[in-house]
Amino acid sequence: MEKVGIENNGLTIKLTDFEGPIDLLLHLIKKSEMDIFDLPIAEITTQYLDFIRTQQAMQLDVASEYLVMAATLLQIKSYDLLPNDPVETDFEDDEYTDPREELMLQLLTYKQFQVVSETLREREQSDQQSFPRLPMMAPEDVDQEIGLAPGLGLVDLQMAFTHLLAKKRQQQPISRRVVTEKYTITDAVSNIHRHLLGQKVGDMIAFTTFFDDVYEREPLVMTFLALLEMAKAEKISLHQMDYEHEIFVEIEDLD
């Protein structure tokens, strides 16, 4: 809150520091540690009117909404001064609303909005301190670097592997062997070489067959990475006629 110009109960403030009369009322209630549910209407009315009179004494314009609230407070205060004996009438006003209850509802609603606004402000400040990682772009020639044939992109290979993982989750046997040792790319390359026994240079083998007996996530990922490494080393190359056909691995070098 900006502090300028007007001295009021030890605070130097002005009406423009508040969003409206409800905001001013909540400030006075908080400052005096009052209970909204049991509001001492006479005390809060006195403080509110003193504040308004101070503004007027300094020849500052007071918005009409603040004067309307002053009138409402005086109305509630006058009701409190009247005797509590019920007065019998020939009719009942169904549309009558207790101004004290209406004021309490306005105060509680505005206070709730203040809490939500503060929460959103804190979240905004927190987000400003976060720096998301920028997307990593693969080099334009990455497909050629890892031995992908024309028409087959790295994204196609990743999609094929994603579908393979989903299929493996459905096929995974109920009884699983517990793998205690870490499965490495070297292990995967060795298994691929064993899979290629009896094959010769130029043979084409379906990409999915290298994963036939593999169900654990780590060996699946390592096998995929091992195939990419072998393609990069020109031991194999990867081919696909079009996106509807299966990917095949062609043997380039068995040494």
Tab-separated table of C-alpha atoms in Angstrom:
chain	number	residue	atom	x	y	z
A	1	MET	CA	0.000	0.000	0.000
A	2	GLU	CA	1.368	3.410	-0.958
A	3	LYS	CA	1.654	5.801	2.001
A	4	VAL	CA	0.993	9.436	1.114
A	5	GLY	CA	-0.427	12.583	2.447
A	6	ILE	CA	-3.209	11.925	4.971
A	7	GLU	CA	-2.695	11.180	8.664
A	8	ASN	CA	-5.331	8.836	10.073
A	9	ASN	CA	-4.974	6.898	13.329
A	10	GLY	CA	-1.218	6.788	13.033
A	11	LEU	CA	-1.254	5.736	9.365
A	12	THR	CA	-0.500	7.959	6.428
A	13	ILE	CA	-2.830	6.731	3.713
A	14	LYS	CA	-5.369	7.945	1.159
A	15	LEU	CA	-8.475	6.539	-0.446
A	16	THR	CA	-6.729	5.815	-3.734
A	17	ASP	CA	-4.761	3.135	-1.877
A	18	PHE	CA	-7.978	1.059	-1.691
A	19	GLU	CA	-9.975	-0.737	-4.360
A	20	GLY	CA	-13.252	0.499	-2.869
A	21	PRO	CA	-15.173	0.924	0.400
A	22	ILE	CA	-15.156	-2.824	1.159
A	23	ASP	CA	-11.368	-2.846	0.814
A	24	LEU	CA	-11.148	0.116	3.201
A	25	LEU	CA	-13.472	-1.600	5.676
A	26	LEU	CA	-11.404	-4.797	5.630
A	27	HIS	CA	-8.284	-2.716	6.266
A	28	LEU	CA	-9.874	-1.056	9.304
A	29	ILE	CA	-11.208	-4.399	10.595
A	30	LYS	CA	-7.800	-6.047	10.259
A	31	LYS	CA	-6.019	-3.051	11.810
A	32	SER	CA	-8.334	-3.121	14.856
A	33	GLU	CA	-8.373	-6.962	14.995
A	34	MET	CA	-12.176	-7.127	14.775
A	35	ASP	CA	-14.268	-10.223	14.073
A	36	ILE	CA	-16.256	-10.027	10.844
A	37	PHE	CA	-18.859	-12.446	12.283
A	38	ASP	CA	-19.351	-10.276	15.377
A	39	LEU	CA	-18.573	-6.859	14.033
A	40	PRO	CA	-18.782	-3.968	16.537
A	41	ILE	CA	-20.729	-1.796	14.161
A	42	ALA	CA	-20.504	1.372	16.260
A	43	GLU	CA	-16.721	1.224	16.456
A	44	ILE	CA	-16.160	0.408	12.797
A	45	THR	CA	-18.638	3.123	11.765
A	46	THR	CA	-16.764	5.698	13.848
A	47	GLN	CA	-13.422	4.723	12.330
A	48	TYR	CA	-14.846	4.737	8.799
A	49	LEU	CA	-16.504	8.165	9.189
A	50	ASP	CA	-13.367	9.630	10.792
A	51	PHE	CA	-11.402	8.444	7.803
A	52	ILE	CA	-13.884	9.973	5.328
A	53	ARG	CA	-13.976	13.278	7.240
A	54	THR	CA	-10.182	13.420	7.187
A	55	GLN	CA	-10.229	13.083	3.412
A	56	GLN	CA	-12.808	15.840	3.103
A	57	ALA	CA	-10.908	18.103	5.512
A	58	MET	CA	-7.905	17.858	3.234
A	59	GLN	CA	-10.160	18.922	0.346
A	60	LEU	CA	-9.811	15.559	-1.358
A	61	ASP	CA	-12.665	14.222	-3.453
A	62	VAL	CA	-14.457	11.276	-1.876
A	63	ALA	CA	-16.046	8.895	-4.372
A	64	SER	CA	-19.789	8.398	-4.065
A	65	GLU	CA	-19.373	4.670	-3.343
A	66	TYR	CA	-17.533	5.522	-0.120
A	67	LEU	CA	-20.372	7.848	0.909
A	68	VAL	CA	-22.933	5.127	0.143
A	69	MET	CA	-21.047	2.767	2.454
A	70	ALA	CA	-20.975	5.447	5.146
A	71	ALA	CA	-24.754	5.743	4.868
A	72	THR	CA	-25.103	1.958	5.099
A	73	LEU	CA	-22.998	1.834	8.258
A	74	LEU	CA	-25.038	4.629	9.835
A	75	GLN	CA	-28.236	2.754	8.932
A	76	ILE	CA	-26.981	-0.447	10.589
A	77	LYS	CA	-25.814	1.533	13.623
A	78	SER	CA	-29.245	3.177	13.954
A	79	TYR	CA	-30.937	-0.240	13.864
A	80	ASP	CA	-28.684	-1.373	16.695
A	81	LEU	CA	-29.829	1.602	18.803
A	82	LEU	CA	-33.498	0.758	18.365
A	83	PRO	CA	-35.248	-1.481	20.942
A	84	ASN	CA	-35.253	-5.162	20.113
A	85	ASP	CA	-38.964	-5.673	20.878
A	86	PRO	CA	-40.709	-7.022	17.788
A	87	VAL	CA	-43.254	-4.700	16.201
A	88	GLU	CA	-46.445	-6.306	14.931
A	89	THR	CA	-47.461	-5.305	11.432
A	90	ASP	CA	-50.298	-6.279	9.138
A	91	PHE	CA	-47.897	-7.475	6.430
A	92	GLU	CA	-44.521	-9.099	6.060
A	93	ASP	CA	-41.887	-7.772	3.719
A	94	ASP	CA	-40.469	-10.917	2.094
A	95	GLU	CA	-37.876	-8.880	0.224
A	96	TYR	CA	-36.348	-7.348	3.342
A	97	THR	CA	-32.620	-8.012	3.710
A	98	ASP	CA	-30.758	-7.444	6.951
A	99	PRO	CA	-28.116	-4.810	6.043
A	100	ARG	CA	-25.736	-6.225	8.665
A	101	GLU	CA	-25.862	-9.703	7.089
A	102	GLU	CA	-25.520	-8.232	3.611
A	103	LEU	CA	-22.444	-6.259	4.706
A	104	MET	CA	-20.905	-9.339	6.339
A	105	LEU	CA	-21.464	-11.324	3.123
A	106	GLN	CA	-19.779	-8.600	1.058
A	107	LEU	CA	-16.809	-8.532	3.423
A	108	LEU	CA	-16.382	-12.316	3.402
A	109	THR	CA	-16.725	-12.535	-0.392
A	110	TYR	CA	-14.195	-9.762	-0.959
A	111	LYS	CA	-11.803	-11.320	1.549
A	112	GLN	CA	-12.039	-14.649	-0.293
A	113	PHE	CA	-11.176	-12.925	-3.572
A	114	GLN	CA	-8.198	-11.295	-1.861
A	115	VAL	CA	-6.898	-14.704	-0.751
A	116	VAL	CA	-7.324	-16.160	-4.260
A	117	SER	CA	-5.638	-13.124	-5.830
A	118	GLU	CA	-2.687	-13.405	-3.454
A	119	THR	CA	-2.338	-17.116	-4.216
A	120	LEU	CA	-2.331	-16.418	-7.969
A	121	ARG	CA	0.190	-13.594	-7.471
A	122	GLU	CA	2.530	-15.903	-5.551
A	123	ARG	CA	2.155	-18.566	-8.238
A	124	GLU	CA	2.952	-16.001	-10.936
A	125	GLN	CA	6.086	-14.900	-9.053
A	126	SER	CA	7.118	-18.537	-8.647
A	127	ASP	CA	6.592	-19.211	-12.365
A	128	GLN	CA	8.743	-16.194	-13.211
A	129	GLN	CA	11.605	-17.866	-11.375
A	130	SER	CA	11.254	-21.018	-13.472
A	131	PHE	CA	13.094	-21.326	-16.755
A	132	PRO	CA	11.716	-24.187	-18.869
A	133	ARG	CA	14.165	-26.160	-20.911
A	134	LEU	CA	14.040	-25.274	-24.572
A	135	PRO	CA	13.179	-28.119	-26.974
A	136	MET	CA	16.235	-29.922	-28.270
A	137	MET	CA	16.321	-29.986	-32.044
A	138	ALA	CA	18.047	-32.863	-33.771
A	139	PRO	CA	20.539	-31.943	-36.507
A	140	GLU	CA	19.066	-31.930	-39.982
A	141	ASP	CA	21.441	-34.674	-41.115
A	142	VAL	CA	20.893	-36.917	-38.099
A	143	ASP	CA	19.041	-39.540	-40.190
A	144	GLN	CA	22.053	-39.985	-42.445
A	145	GLU	CA	24.443	-40.018	-39.488
A	146	ILE	CA	22.790	-43.027	-37.881
A	147	GLY	CA	22.311	-45.011	-41.090
A	148	LEU	CA	18.645	-44.475	-41.915
A	149	ALA	CA	17.691	-45.119	-45.518
A	150	PRO	CA	15.920	-42.385	-47.520
A	151	GLY	CA	12.237	-42.192	-46.624
A	152	LEU	CA	12.801	-43.357	-43.048
A	153	GLY	CA	13.220	-40.669	-40.396
A	154	LEU	CA	14.287	-40.840	-36.772
A	155	VAL	CA	10.747	-39.886	-35.741
A	156	ASP	CA	9.410	-42.901	-37.659
A	157	LEU	CA	11.820	-45.135	-35.791
A	158	GLN	CA	10.837	-43.637	-32.447
A	159	MET	CA	7.141	-44.127	-33.238
A	160	ALA	CA	7.764	-47.739	-34.173
A	161	PHE	CA	9.574	-48.291	-30.874
A	162	THR	CA	6.750	-46.589	-28.941
A	163	HIS	CA	4.208	-48.938	-30.512
A	164	LEU	CA	6.500	-51.843	-29.720
A	165	LEU	CA	6.631	-50.831	-26.050
A	166	ALA	CA	2.835	-50.648	-25.877
A	167	LYS	CA	2.558	-54.098	-27.452
A	168	LYS	CA	5.139	-55.519	-25.051
A	169	ARG	CA	3.174	-54.252	-22.057
A	170	GLN	CA	0.172	-56.257	-23.270
A	171	GLN	CA	2.265	-59.363	-23.960
A	172	GLN	CA	4.303	-59.222	-20.767
A	173	PRO	CA	4.082	-62.568	-18.968
A	174	ILE	CA	2.569	-62.698	-15.478
A	175	SER	CA	5.668	-64.410	-14.092
A	176	ARG	CA	8.651	-62.102	-14.546
A	177	ARG	CA	12.320	-62.764	-13.957
A	178	VAL	CA	13.864	-60.307	-11.523
A	179	VAL	CA	16.822	-58.589	-13.178
A	180	THR	CA	19.413	-57.684	-10.552
A	181	GLU	CA	22.280	-56.662	-12.822
A	182	LYS	CA	22.160	-53.505	-14.910
A	183	TYR	CA	21.540	-54.160	-18.584
A	184	THR	CA	23.893	-52.110	-20.755
A	185	ILE	CA	24.172	-51.233	-24.430
A	186	THR	CA	27.167	-53.587	-24.611
A	187	ASP	CA	24.939	-56.432	-23.413
A	188	ALA	CA	22.346	-55.471	-26.006
A	189	VAL	CA	24.931	-55.387	-28.836
A	190	SER	CA	26.100	-58.870	-27.825
A	191	ASN	CA	22.549	-60.182	-27.937
A	192	ILE	CA	22.002	-58.589	-31.363
A	193	HIS	CA	25.139	-60.298	-32.671
A	194	ARG	CA	23.837	-63.629	-31.357
A	195	HIS	CA	20.556	-62.889	-33.129
A	196	LEU	CA	22.472	-62.379	-36.375
A	197	LEU	CA	24.278	-65.746	-36.257
A	198	GLY	CA	23.768	-67.601	-39.506
A	199	GLN	CA	22.943	-64.399	-41.399
A	200	LYS	CA	25.051	-62.825	-44.147
A	201	VAL	CA	25.707	-59.329	-45.434
A	202	GLY	CA	22.692	-57.975	-47.300
A	203	ASP	CA	20.129	-60.028	-45.403
A	204	MET	CA	17.013	-58.110	-44.275
A	205	ILE	CA	15.598	-58.850	-40.822
A	206	ALA	CA	12.401	-57.424	-39.362
A	207	PHE	CA	13.111	-54.699	-36.795
A	208	THR	CA	10.656	-56.151	-34.242
A	209	THR	CA	12.321	-59.589	-34.167
A	210	PHE	CA	15.230	-58.166	-32.157
A	211	PHE	CA	12.757	-57.641	-29.300
A	212	ASP	CA	10.960	-60.994	-29.443
A	213	ASP	CA	12.229	-62.376	-26.131
A	214	VAL	CA	12.676	-59.024	-24.387
A	215	TYR	CA	9.983	-57.746	-21.992
A	216	GLU	CA	11.723	-55.647	-19.337
A	217	ARG	CA	11.723	-51.935	-20.059
A	218	GLU	CA	15.478	-51.414	-19.553
A	219	PRO	CA	16.582	-54.191	-21.961
A	220	LEU	CA	14.000	-52.955	-24.494
A	221	VAL	CA	15.409	-49.426	-24.416
A	222	MET	CA	19.015	-50.644	-24.490
A	223	THR	CA	18.293	-52.883	-27.492
A	224	PHE	CA	16.782	-49.948	-29.346
A	225	LEU	CA	19.791	-47.739	-28.553
A	226	ALA	CA	22.177	-50.538	-29.530
A	227	LEU	CA	20.539	-50.816	-32.957
A	228	LEU	CA	20.979	-47.064	-33.432
A	229	GLU	CA	24.634	-47.297	-32.414
A	230	MET	CA	25.230	-50.164	-34.852
A	231	ALA	CA	23.509	-48.192	-37.611
A	232	LYS	CA	25.718	-45.202	-36.866
A	233	ALA	CA	28.780	-47.467	-37.022
A	234	GLU	CA	27.520	-48.747	-40.407
A	235	LYS	CA	27.178	-52.304	-39.145
A	236	ILE	CA	23.510	-52.261	-40.148
A	237	SER	CA	21.115	-49.936	-41.979
A	238	LEU	CA	17.406	-49.402	-41.454
A	239	HIS	CA	14.800	-49.414	-44.229
A	240	GLN	CA	11.076	-48.893	-44.627
A	241	MET	CA	9.111	-48.877	-47.892
A	242	ASP	CA	6.498	-46.444	-46.486
A	243	TYR	CA	4.927	-45.608	-43.149
A	244	GLU	CA	2.423	-48.470	-43.426
A	245	HIS	CA	5.121	-51.149	-43.851
A	246	GLU	CA	7.391	-52.706	-41.268
A	247	ILE	CA	10.911	-51.450	-40.645
A	248	PHE	CA	13.702	-53.823	-41.660
A	249	VAL	CA	17.326	-54.074	-40.572
A	250	GLU	CA	19.851	-54.761	-43.331
A	251	ILE	CA	23.192	-56.319	-42.397
A	252	GLU	CA	26.096	-54.207	-43.660
A	253	ASP	CA	29.071	-55.679	-41.763
A	254	LEU	CA	29.280	-58.740	-39.528
A	255	ASP	CA	32.821	-58.075	-38.228
